[in-house]
Coordinates of C-alpha atoms and ligand atoms in Angstrom, one line a residue:
X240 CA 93.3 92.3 70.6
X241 CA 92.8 96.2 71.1
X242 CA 92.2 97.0 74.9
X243 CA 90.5 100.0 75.9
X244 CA 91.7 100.9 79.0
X245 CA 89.6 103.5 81.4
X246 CA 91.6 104.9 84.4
X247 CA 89.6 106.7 86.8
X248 CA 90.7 108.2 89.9
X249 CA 86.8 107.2 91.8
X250 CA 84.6 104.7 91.5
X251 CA 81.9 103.2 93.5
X252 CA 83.3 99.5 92.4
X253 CA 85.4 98.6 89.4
X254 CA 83.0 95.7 88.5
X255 CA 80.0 97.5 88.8
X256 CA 81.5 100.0 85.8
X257 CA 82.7 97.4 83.9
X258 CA 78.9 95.1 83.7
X259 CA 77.5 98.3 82.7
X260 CA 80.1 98.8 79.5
X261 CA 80.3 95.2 78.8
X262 CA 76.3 95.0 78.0
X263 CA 76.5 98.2 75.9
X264 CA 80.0 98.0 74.1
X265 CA 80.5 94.2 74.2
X266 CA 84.5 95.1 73.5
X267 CA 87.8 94.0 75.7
X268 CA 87.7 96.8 78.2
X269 CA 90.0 97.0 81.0
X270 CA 88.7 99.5 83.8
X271 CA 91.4 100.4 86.6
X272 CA 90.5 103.0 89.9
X273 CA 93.0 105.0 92.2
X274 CA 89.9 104.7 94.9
X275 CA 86.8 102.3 94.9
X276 CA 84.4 103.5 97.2
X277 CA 81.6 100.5 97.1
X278 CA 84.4 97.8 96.0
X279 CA 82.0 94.6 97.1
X280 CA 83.6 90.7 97.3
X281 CA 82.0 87.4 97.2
X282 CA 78.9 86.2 98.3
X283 CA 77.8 90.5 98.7
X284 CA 80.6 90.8 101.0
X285 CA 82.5 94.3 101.3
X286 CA 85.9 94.5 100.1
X287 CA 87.8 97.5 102.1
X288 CA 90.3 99.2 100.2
X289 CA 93.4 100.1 102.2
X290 CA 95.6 102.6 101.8
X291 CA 97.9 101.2 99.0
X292 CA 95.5 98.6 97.1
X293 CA 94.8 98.4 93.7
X294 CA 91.8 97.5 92.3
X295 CA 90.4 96.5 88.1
X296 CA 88.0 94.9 85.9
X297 CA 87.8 93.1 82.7
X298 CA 86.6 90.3 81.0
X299 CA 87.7 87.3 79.0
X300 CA 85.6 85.2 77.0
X301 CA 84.0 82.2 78.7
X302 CA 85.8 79.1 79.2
X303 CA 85.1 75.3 78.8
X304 CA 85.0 74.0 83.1
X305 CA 84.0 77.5 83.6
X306 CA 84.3 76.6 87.3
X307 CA 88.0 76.0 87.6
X308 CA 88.3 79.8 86.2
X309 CA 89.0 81.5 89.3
X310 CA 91.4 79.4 90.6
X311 CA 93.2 79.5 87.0
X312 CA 92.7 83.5 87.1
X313 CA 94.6 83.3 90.9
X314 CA 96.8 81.3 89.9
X315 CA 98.2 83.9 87.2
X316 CA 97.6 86.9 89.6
X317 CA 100.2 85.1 91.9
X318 CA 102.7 83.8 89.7
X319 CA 102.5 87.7 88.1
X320 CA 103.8 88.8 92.5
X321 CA 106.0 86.3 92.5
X322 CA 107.9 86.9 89.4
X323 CA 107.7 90.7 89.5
X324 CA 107.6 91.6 93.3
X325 CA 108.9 88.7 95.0
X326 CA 105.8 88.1 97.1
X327 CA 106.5 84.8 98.2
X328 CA 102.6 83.9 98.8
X329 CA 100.4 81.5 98.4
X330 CA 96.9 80.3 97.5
X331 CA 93.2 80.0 99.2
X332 CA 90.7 78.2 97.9
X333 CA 89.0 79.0 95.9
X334 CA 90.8 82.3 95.1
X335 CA 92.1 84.5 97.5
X336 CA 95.9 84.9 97.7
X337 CA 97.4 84.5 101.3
X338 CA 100.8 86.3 102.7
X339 CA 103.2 83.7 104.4
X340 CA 101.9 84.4 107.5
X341 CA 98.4 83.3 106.5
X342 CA 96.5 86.6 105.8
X343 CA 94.7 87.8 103.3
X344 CA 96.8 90.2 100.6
X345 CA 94.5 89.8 97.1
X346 CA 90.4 89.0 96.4
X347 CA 89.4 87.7 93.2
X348 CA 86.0 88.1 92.1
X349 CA 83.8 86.4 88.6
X350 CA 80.8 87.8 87.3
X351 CA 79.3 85.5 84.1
X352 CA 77.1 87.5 81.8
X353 CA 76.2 86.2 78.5
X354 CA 79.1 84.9 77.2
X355 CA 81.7 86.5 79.3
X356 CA 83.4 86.5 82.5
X357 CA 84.1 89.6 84.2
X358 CA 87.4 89.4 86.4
X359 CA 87.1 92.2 89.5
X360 CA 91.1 91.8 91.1
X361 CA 92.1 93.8 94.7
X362 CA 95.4 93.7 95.7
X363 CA 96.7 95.3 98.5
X364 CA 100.2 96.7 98.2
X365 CA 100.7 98.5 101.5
X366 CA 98.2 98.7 104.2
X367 CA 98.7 101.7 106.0
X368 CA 99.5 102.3 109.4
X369 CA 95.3 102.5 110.7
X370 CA 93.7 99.9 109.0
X371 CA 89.9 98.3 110.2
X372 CA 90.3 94.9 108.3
X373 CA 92.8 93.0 110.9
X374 CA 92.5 89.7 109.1
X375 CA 93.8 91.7 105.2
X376 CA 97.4 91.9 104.8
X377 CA 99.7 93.3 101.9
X378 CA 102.4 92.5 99.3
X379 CA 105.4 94.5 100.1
X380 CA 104.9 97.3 103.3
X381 CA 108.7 98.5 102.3
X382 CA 107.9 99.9 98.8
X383 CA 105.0 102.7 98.2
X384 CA 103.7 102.3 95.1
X385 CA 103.6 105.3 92.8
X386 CA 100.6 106.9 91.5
X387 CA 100.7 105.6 87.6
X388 CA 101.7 102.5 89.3
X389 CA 97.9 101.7 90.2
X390 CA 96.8 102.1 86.7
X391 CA 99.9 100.1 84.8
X392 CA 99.8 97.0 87.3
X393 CA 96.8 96.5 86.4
X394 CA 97.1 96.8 82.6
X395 CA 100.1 94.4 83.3
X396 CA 98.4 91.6 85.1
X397 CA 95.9 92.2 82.4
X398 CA 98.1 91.2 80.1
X399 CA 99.9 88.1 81.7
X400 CA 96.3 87.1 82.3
X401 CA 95.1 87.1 78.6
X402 CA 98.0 85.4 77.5
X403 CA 97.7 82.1 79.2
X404 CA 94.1 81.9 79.2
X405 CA 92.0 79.3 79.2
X406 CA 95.0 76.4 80.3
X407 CA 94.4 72.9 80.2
X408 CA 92.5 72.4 83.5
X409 CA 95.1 69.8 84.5
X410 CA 98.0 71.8 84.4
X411 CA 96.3 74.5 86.6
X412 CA 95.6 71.9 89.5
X413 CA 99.0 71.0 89.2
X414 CA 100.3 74.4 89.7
X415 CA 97.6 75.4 91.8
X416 CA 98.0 72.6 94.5
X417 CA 101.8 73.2 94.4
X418 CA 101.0 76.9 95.7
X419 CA 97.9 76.1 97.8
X420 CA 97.7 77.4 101.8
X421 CA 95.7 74.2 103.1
X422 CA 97.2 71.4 101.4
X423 CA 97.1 68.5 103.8
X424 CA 95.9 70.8 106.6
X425 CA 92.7 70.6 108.8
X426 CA 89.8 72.7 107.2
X427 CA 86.1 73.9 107.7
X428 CA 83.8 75.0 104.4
X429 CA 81.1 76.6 105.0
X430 CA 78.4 77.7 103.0
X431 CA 74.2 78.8 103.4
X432 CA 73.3 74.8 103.3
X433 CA 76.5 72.9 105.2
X434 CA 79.8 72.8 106.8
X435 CA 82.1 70.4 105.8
X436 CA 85.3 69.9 107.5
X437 CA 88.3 67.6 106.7
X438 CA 91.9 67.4 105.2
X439 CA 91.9 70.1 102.5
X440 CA 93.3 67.3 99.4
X441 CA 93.3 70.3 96.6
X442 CA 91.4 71.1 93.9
X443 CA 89.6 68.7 92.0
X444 CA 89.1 68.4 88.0
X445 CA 86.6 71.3 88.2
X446 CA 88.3 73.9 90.7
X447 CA 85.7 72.3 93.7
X448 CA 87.8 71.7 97.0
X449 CA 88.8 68.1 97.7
X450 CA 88.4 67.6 101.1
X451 CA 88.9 64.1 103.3
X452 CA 86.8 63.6 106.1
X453 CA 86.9 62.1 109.7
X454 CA 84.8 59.2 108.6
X455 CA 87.3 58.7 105.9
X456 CA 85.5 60.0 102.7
X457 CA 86.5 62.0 99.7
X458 CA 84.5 64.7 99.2
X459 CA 83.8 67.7 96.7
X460 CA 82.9 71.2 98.3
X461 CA 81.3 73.7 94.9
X462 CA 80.6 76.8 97.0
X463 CA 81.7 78.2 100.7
X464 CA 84.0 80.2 102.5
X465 CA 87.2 78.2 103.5
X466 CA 88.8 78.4 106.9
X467 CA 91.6 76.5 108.8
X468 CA 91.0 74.5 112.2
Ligands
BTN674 C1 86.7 88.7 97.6 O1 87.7 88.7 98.4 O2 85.6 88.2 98.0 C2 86.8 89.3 96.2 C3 87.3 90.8 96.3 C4 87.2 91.4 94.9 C5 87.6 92.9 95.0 C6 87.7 93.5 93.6 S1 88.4 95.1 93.7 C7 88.0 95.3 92.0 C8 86.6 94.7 91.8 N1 85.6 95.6 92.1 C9 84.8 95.2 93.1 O3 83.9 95.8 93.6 N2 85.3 94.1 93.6 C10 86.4 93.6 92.8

């Protein structure tokens, strides 16, 4: 696989760039920003940089259970912290990764076009002393990150990422419920049509959130936000 990789110091969002490339070029770019200035989330939410966060694109071809990709793709972004910056964090359905304390560190984000998925990734190293997003937290306040430091991580997590991908979708529940935030704790999901709330029981065969209710029911949640009791 030859990666092109485009480093910019501004963007207005990495995963705006990237869309635009992908339907011209169609080839396995990588696209990594010092600053995002219009970085956006899920469900047109805004994703606020802080002051050590890093944020890239790319795409990897489309997967069988398409649905279970994001949690595979947090999965790897995690296990990628753990094993090279002892982050000792853990996972939100359906993708964010969570700080021990419960807040918010990385957003993962999956565009489908054709017959791609583009993979928009923020992680937030450091936040900085003023920050306006009290709910985000980051990986490791001790140790700034230098400056080619937001361009290689990414092109390393890149990496670890393409190597695994696309893993049995077993094996990834297995590794993702190990790691999971909620496990056997009290949660509400909410999206535009209903709110469910119950025991959050992990992710079921395709990545949807297993939760059990009060009136003693199994359930599968495809879309929402996720928050605890
Ligand atoms: C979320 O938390 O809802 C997902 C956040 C995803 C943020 C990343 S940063 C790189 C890429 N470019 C964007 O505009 N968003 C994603």
């Amino acid at each position: 696989m030859k990666l092109k990789h485009i480093t910019l110091d501004e963007v207005n969002s990495t995963q705006e760039y990237l869309k635009n490339i992908e339907l011209i070029e169609g080839q396995q770019t990588l696209v990594s920003a010092r600053r995002q200035v219009k970085g956006h989330g899920r469900q047109g939410r805004t994703w606020t940089q802080l002051e050590q966060t890093i944020c890239f694109s790319f795409s990897l071809p489309k997967r069988e259970n398409l649905t279970i990709c994001s949690s595979e793709i947090s999965l790897y972004v995690l296990s990628f912290l753990k094993e090279n910056f002892h982050f000792h964090g853990y996972l939100k359905w359906p993708n964010d990764l969570l700080c021990q304390h419960g807040n918010k560190v990385a957003g993962i984000l999956i565009d489908v076009i054709k017959d791609r998925v583009l993979v928009g990734i923020g992680i937030n190293f450091q936040s900085g002393r003023i920050t306006h997003n009290f709910n985000a937290s980051a990986i490791n306040e001790e140790q700034p990150l230098e400056e080619s430091q937001y361009h290689e991580i990414p092109k390393q997590i890149f990496e670890y990422i393409f190597k695994r991908y696309p893993q049995d979708h077993l094996q990834i529940i297995l590794q993702w419920n190990q790691n999971c935030y909620h496990l056997d704790k009290d949660v509400t999901i909410k999206d535009d049509q209903q709110i469910t709330k119950g025991k959050f029981k992990g992710l079921g065969e395709m990545g949807e959130a297993l939760l059990f209710t009060p009136s003693q029911k199994l359930v599968s949640v495809f879309n929402g936000s996720l928050r605890s009791e």
